[in-house]
Amino acid sequence: MAQLPAGNVSLIGSLFGWLRRPPALPDPVSWREMRRSTALLSVLDDAGDASLQELTALFLQRKTITPVAGLELDATARLQLAALCCLPLLGYGAGGLRGWSQLLVYPDAFRVQRSHVDAAGVLHEYEDELIGESWDSGPLILSWADVQADLADPHAGFCVAIHEMAHKLDALDGAMDGTPPLPRRWQREWAADFQREYDAFCKQVDAGHDTVIDPYASESPEEFFAVASEYHFSAPQVLREQLPQVAAHLQRFYAVGVA
């Protein structure tokens, strides 16, 4: 086998060493200012804050944040978006960033083309207006206006960034079904408890009852998980009162580093 000249070996070694280096942490002053303006991050203890800084730095290194439709994002906005997207990863870790590479940010709600074939085989095409979307192996998409609206009312039970990141975690095992990758025993317990509370919640919605939890959670098991995740971070007491078994699982899944 031919050998590379020593200089080239040294160059390649330096290159791989650079690639293995951890990303630089956010500037401390910028990080403190961003945290002060992001009430959802106030729940973090010192260990959680340190972990979030590391995850955020990794996010900014690995993901491309692309504003579209005329939107401009400064460094503070990008730091805030990255931190919000990483908040649900404190318990799971950097593996939660697998499988996608781009965050698209629209100024406001955006329209997407949808198609649906009904039971009679008729194709229906329509436009849908969204504030966020998460593709299995494609980009994560957010409305900047709705991210800011969530942050302006941080305890209302809504956070589109957390919602879409929950979908990313859900998809890591290859199935978008409301159950992220878990140890087998915990996965069985999770699936049984979530299904029980999901079925009871859907009965309330189908009966026309007003629900404290956003009724959008009844759309599917994956939306139930994503909506519950929003409440875990922004209205945990509501989640504990309304869906106690779900709340217990999410506390275990998300709570590392949270005071």
Tab-separated table of C-alpha atoms in Angstrom:
chain	number	residue	atom	x	y	z
A	1	MET	CA	0.000	0.000	0.000
A	2	ALA	CA	1.391	3.416	-0.945
A	3	GLN	CA	2.155	5.775	1.914
A	4	LEU	CA	1.372	9.459	2.005
A	5	PRO	CA	4.275	11.851	2.448
A	6	ALA	CA	4.835	12.747	6.076
A	7	GLY	CA	3.666	16.315	5.510
A	8	ASN	CA	0.338	15.112	4.122
A	9	VAL	CA	-0.147	12.698	7.016
A	10	SER	CA	0.443	15.584	9.402
A	11	LEU	CA	-2.037	17.751	7.497
A	12	ILE	CA	-4.713	15.040	7.522
A	13	GLY	CA	-4.115	14.428	11.211
A	14	SER	CA	-4.542	18.127	11.906
A	15	LEU	CA	-7.739	18.187	9.860
A	16	PHE	CA	-9.298	15.283	11.761
A	17	GLY	CA	-8.180	16.822	15.029
A	18	TRP	CA	-9.943	20.039	14.080
A	19	LEU	CA	-13.100	18.146	13.162
A	20	ARG	CA	-13.127	16.448	16.573
A	21	ARG	CA	-12.756	19.674	18.510
A	22	PRO	CA	-15.846	20.675	20.475
A	23	PRO	CA	-17.504	23.854	19.238
A	24	ALA	CA	-16.740	27.107	21.024
A	25	LEU	CA	-19.250	27.970	23.723
A	26	PRO	CA	-21.421	31.068	23.238
A	27	ASP	CA	-19.984	34.386	24.359
A	28	PRO	CA	-20.856	34.626	28.101
A	29	VAL	CA	-22.283	38.146	27.871
A	30	SER	CA	-24.436	37.287	24.848
A	31	TRP	CA	-25.604	34.110	26.562
A	32	ARG	CA	-26.649	35.932	29.756
A	33	GLU	CA	-28.516	38.575	27.778
A	34	MET	CA	-30.302	35.932	25.719
A	35	ARG	CA	-31.289	33.983	28.843
A	36	ARG	CA	-32.697	37.122	30.475
A	37	SER	CA	-35.016	37.623	27.487
A	38	THR	CA	-36.066	33.954	27.310
A	39	ALA	CA	-38.178	33.114	30.338
A	40	LEU	CA	-38.483	29.432	29.403
A	41	LEU	CA	-34.791	29.036	30.230
A	42	SER	CA	-35.200	30.411	33.761
A	43	VAL	CA	-36.033	26.883	35.025
A	44	LEU	CA	-32.433	25.747	34.476
A	45	ASP	CA	-30.048	25.193	37.334
A	46	ASP	CA	-26.317	25.781	36.868
A	47	ALA	CA	-25.686	22.270	35.536
A	48	GLY	CA	-28.603	22.554	33.143
A	49	ASP	CA	-27.390	25.924	31.925
A	50	ALA	CA	-23.909	24.528	31.257
A	51	SER	CA	-25.357	21.557	29.364
A	52	LEU	CA	-27.609	23.810	27.327
A	53	GLN	CA	-24.670	26.017	26.355
A	54	GLU	CA	-22.787	22.966	25.070
A	55	LEU	CA	-25.787	21.688	23.108
A	56	THR	CA	-26.475	25.147	21.696
A	57	ALA	CA	-22.877	25.481	20.528
A	58	LEU	CA	-23.149	22.081	18.850
A	59	PHE	CA	-26.435	23.097	17.209
A	60	LEU	CA	-24.892	26.259	15.801
A	61	GLN	CA	-21.954	24.237	14.498
A	62	ARG	CA	-23.983	21.453	12.875
A	63	LYS	CA	-27.181	23.153	11.740
A	64	THR	CA	-27.706	25.844	9.142
A	65	ILE	CA	-30.222	28.467	10.297
A	66	THR	CA	-31.785	29.925	7.154
A	67	PRO	CA	-34.192	32.885	7.342
A	68	VAL	CA	-36.522	33.025	4.326
A	69	ALA	CA	-39.124	35.332	2.775
A	70	GLY	CA	-37.134	38.472	3.597
A	71	LEU	CA	-36.572	37.697	7.267
A	72	GLU	CA	-33.269	38.767	8.816
A	73	LEU	CA	-31.903	37.187	12.003
A	74	ASP	CA	-29.056	38.668	14.008
A	75	ALA	CA	-26.634	36.678	16.150
A	76	THR	CA	-28.829	37.024	19.254
A	77	ALA	CA	-31.879	35.674	17.440
A	78	ARG	CA	-29.891	32.710	16.126
A	79	LEU	CA	-28.583	31.998	19.621
A	80	GLN	CA	-32.112	32.132	21.023
A	81	LEU	CA	-33.482	29.791	18.339
A	82	ALA	CA	-30.675	27.305	18.887
A	83	ALA	CA	-31.140	27.357	22.671
A	84	LEU	CA	-34.905	26.810	22.401
A	85	CYS	CA	-34.413	23.901	20.008
A	86	CYS	CA	-31.863	22.350	22.380
A	87	LEU	CA	-33.910	22.751	25.564
A	88	PRO	CA	-35.790	19.441	24.954
A	89	LEU	CA	-32.432	17.678	24.445
A	90	LEU	CA	-31.131	18.139	27.994
A	91	GLY	CA	-32.305	14.683	28.986
A	92	TYR	CA	-31.562	12.938	25.706
A	93	GLY	CA	-28.298	14.593	24.748
A	94	ALA	CA	-26.621	15.501	21.475
A	95	GLY	CA	-27.970	12.353	19.789
A	96	GLY	CA	-31.237	14.257	19.492
A	97	LEU	CA	-29.661	16.347	16.735
A	98	ARG	CA	-29.248	13.367	14.400
A	99	GLY	CA	-30.876	13.067	10.999
A	100	TRP	CA	-31.324	16.649	9.788
A	101	SER	CA	-29.231	19.697	9.034
A	102	GLN	CA	-31.318	22.839	8.502
A	103	LEU	CA	-33.624	25.145	10.437
A	104	LEU	CA	-35.781	27.282	8.136
A	105	VAL	CA	-37.334	30.374	9.724
A	106	TYR	CA	-40.236	32.260	8.140
A	107	PRO	CA	-41.231	35.755	9.305
A	108	ASP	CA	-44.776	34.555	10.047
A	109	ALA	CA	-47.099	31.618	9.457
A	110	PHE	CA	-46.395	29.957	6.128
A	111	ARG	CA	-48.408	28.020	3.557
A	112	VAL	CA	-47.708	24.501	2.308
A	113	GLN	CA	-49.376	22.435	-0.387
A	114	ARG	CA	-51.210	19.337	0.857
A	115	SER	CA	-52.845	16.417	-0.922
A	116	HIS	CA	-55.185	13.746	0.389
A	117	VAL	CA	-56.869	10.733	-1.200
A	118	ASP	CA	-60.267	10.041	0.362
A	119	ALA	CA	-61.954	6.671	0.862
A	120	ALA	CA	-63.455	6.864	-2.635
A	121	GLY	CA	-60.014	7.310	-4.196
A	122	VAL	CA	-60.528	10.995	-5.025
A	123	LEU	CA	-57.436	13.196	-4.764
A	124	HIS	CA	-57.933	16.461	-2.866
A	125	GLU	CA	-55.296	19.221	-3.021
A	126	TYR	CA	-55.311	22.243	-0.734
A	127	GLU	CA	-53.169	24.820	1.063
A	128	ASP	CA	-52.473	24.592	4.764
A	129	GLU	CA	-51.206	27.460	6.949
A	130	LEU	CA	-48.647	26.401	9.549
A	131	ILE	CA	-46.538	27.976	12.294
A	132	GLY	CA	-44.101	25.068	12.399
A	133	GLU	CA	-43.291	21.807	10.695
A	134	SER	CA	-40.838	18.978	11.197
A	135	TRP	CA	-39.971	16.553	8.420
A	136	ASP	CA	-38.748	13.075	9.359
A	137	SER	CA	-35.305	13.545	7.800
A	138	GLY	CA	-35.650	17.042	6.392
A	139	PRO	CA	-35.582	20.540	7.837
A	140	LEU	CA	-37.253	21.883	10.918
A	141	ILE	CA	-39.388	24.930	10.010
A	142	LEU	CA	-40.578	27.689	12.372
A	143	SER	CA	-42.487	30.951	12.226
A	144	TRP	CA	-40.388	33.643	13.897
A	145	ALA	CA	-43.461	35.674	14.838
A	146	ASP	CA	-44.940	32.677	16.643
A	147	VAL	CA	-41.667	31.864	18.399
A	148	GLN	CA	-41.682	35.425	19.725
A	149	ALA	CA	-45.374	35.249	20.668
A	150	ASP	CA	-44.687	32.096	22.686
A	151	LEU	CA	-41.812	33.793	24.487
A	152	ALA	CA	-43.975	36.825	25.262
A	153	ASP	CA	-46.436	34.533	27.103
A	154	PRO	CA	-44.085	31.809	28.343
A	155	HIS	CA	-46.464	30.024	30.720
A	156	ALA	CA	-49.474	29.595	28.426
A	157	GLY	CA	-48.658	26.046	27.359
A	158	PHE	CA	-47.385	26.887	23.884
A	159	CYS	CA	-43.918	26.755	22.368
A	160	VAL	CA	-43.706	25.900	18.679
A	161	ALA	CA	-39.934	25.297	18.836
A	162	ILE	CA	-40.338	22.660	21.550
A	163	HIS	CA	-43.304	21.144	19.698
A	164	GLU	CA	-41.318	20.625	16.506
A	165	MET	CA	-38.238	19.386	18.352
A	166	ALA	CA	-40.437	16.801	20.086
A	167	HIS	CA	-41.334	15.528	16.607
A	168	LYS	CA	-37.622	15.293	15.769
A	169	LEU	CA	-37.047	13.192	18.901
A	170	ASP	CA	-40.095	11.070	18.109
A	171	ALA	CA	-38.756	10.298	14.625
A	172	LEU	CA	-35.334	9.095	15.794
A	173	ASP	CA	-36.460	5.461	15.989
A	174	GLY	CA	-37.845	5.574	12.436
A	175	ALA	CA	-41.519	5.889	13.406
A	176	MET	CA	-43.457	9.070	14.169
A	177	ASP	CA	-45.826	7.539	16.719
A	178	GLY	CA	-45.558	9.549	19.930
A	179	THR	CA	-42.845	7.340	21.445
A	180	PRO	CA	-39.198	8.478	21.172
A	181	PRO	CA	-36.332	5.976	21.452
A	182	LEU	CA	-36.342	4.548	24.981
A	183	PRO	CA	-35.069	1.472	26.822
A	184	ARG	CA	-37.440	-1.408	26.072
A	185	ARG	CA	-39.095	-1.680	29.479
A	186	TRP	CA	-39.651	2.062	29.719
A	187	GLN	CA	-40.920	2.106	26.135
A	188	ARG	CA	-43.640	-0.436	27.009
A	189	GLU	CA	-44.681	1.563	30.066
A	190	TRP	CA	-44.613	4.827	28.101
A	191	ALA	CA	-46.715	3.417	25.256
A	192	ALA	CA	-49.336	1.983	27.620
A	193	ASP	CA	-49.661	5.112	29.763
A	194	PHE	CA	-49.661	7.532	26.823
A	195	GLN	CA	-52.247	5.448	24.956
A	196	ARG	CA	-54.530	5.340	27.994
A	197	GLU	CA	-54.427	9.091	28.547
A	198	TYR	CA	-54.577	9.841	24.829
A	199	ASP	CA	-57.729	7.733	24.432
A	200	ALA	CA	-59.383	9.440	27.423
A	201	PHE	CA	-58.421	12.871	26.104
A	202	CYS	CA	-59.808	12.077	22.627
A	203	LYS	CA	-63.120	11.008	24.175
A	204	GLN	CA	-63.392	14.411	25.856
A	205	VAL	CA	-62.653	16.243	22.616
A	206	ASP	CA	-64.998	14.035	20.557
A	207	ALA	CA	-67.774	14.644	23.083
A	208	GLY	CA	-67.411	18.400	22.567
A	209	HIS	CA	-66.078	19.113	26.042
A	210	ASP	CA	-63.800	22.080	26.606
A	211	THR	CA	-60.337	20.849	27.533
A	212	VAL	CA	-57.650	22.676	29.474
A	213	ILE	CA	-55.005	21.085	27.243
A	214	ASP	CA	-55.022	22.279	23.623
A	215	PRO	CA	-57.484	20.000	21.758
A	216	TYR	CA	-55.007	19.781	18.880
A	217	ALA	CA	-53.361	17.080	20.994
A	218	SER	CA	-56.187	14.732	19.940
A	219	GLU	CA	-55.096	14.808	16.269
A	220	SER	CA	-52.764	11.807	16.613
A	221	PRO	CA	-50.451	10.127	19.152
A	222	GLU	CA	-47.475	12.074	17.791
A	223	GLU	CA	-49.290	15.408	18.211
A	224	PHE	CA	-50.354	14.348	21.704
A	225	PHE	CA	-46.684	13.837	22.625
A	226	ALA	CA	-45.599	17.131	21.013
A	227	VAL	CA	-48.364	19.198	22.650
A	228	ALA	CA	-47.719	17.572	26.033
A	229	SER	CA	-44.040	18.462	25.612
A	230	GLU	CA	-44.981	22.125	25.191
A	231	TYR	CA	-46.914	22.006	28.465
A	232	HIS	CA	-44.067	20.224	30.239
A	233	PHE	CA	-41.820	23.247	29.695
A	234	SER	CA	-44.310	26.131	29.716
A	235	ALA	CA	-47.189	25.008	31.973
A	236	PRO	CA	-46.011	21.935	33.918
A	237	GLN	CA	-48.578	22.279	36.689
A	238	VAL	CA	-51.400	22.153	34.127
A	239	LEU	CA	-49.914	19.007	32.612
A	240	ARG	CA	-49.572	17.338	36.023
A	241	GLU	CA	-53.192	18.117	36.854
A	242	GLN	CA	-54.671	17.080	33.503
A	243	LEU	CA	-52.407	14.231	32.333
A	244	PRO	CA	-50.543	12.977	35.405
A	245	GLN	CA	-49.058	9.806	33.900
A	246	VAL	CA	-47.872	11.632	30.807
A	247	ALA	CA	-46.388	14.353	33.016
A	248	ALA	CA	-44.435	11.757	35.020
A	249	HIS	CA	-42.904	10.248	31.882
A	250	LEU	CA	-41.976	13.647	30.454
A	251	GLN	CA	-40.433	14.712	33.757
A	252	ARG	CA	-38.166	11.678	33.501
A	253	PHE	CA	-37.467	12.159	29.803
A	254	TYR	CA	-36.784	15.906	29.777
A	255	ALA	CA	-35.822	16.846	33.335
A	256	VAL	CA	-32.042	16.374	33.419
A	257	GLY	CA	-30.465	19.680	34.449
A	258	VAL	CA	-33.798	21.319	35.294
A	259	ALA	CA	-34.307	22.761	38.778
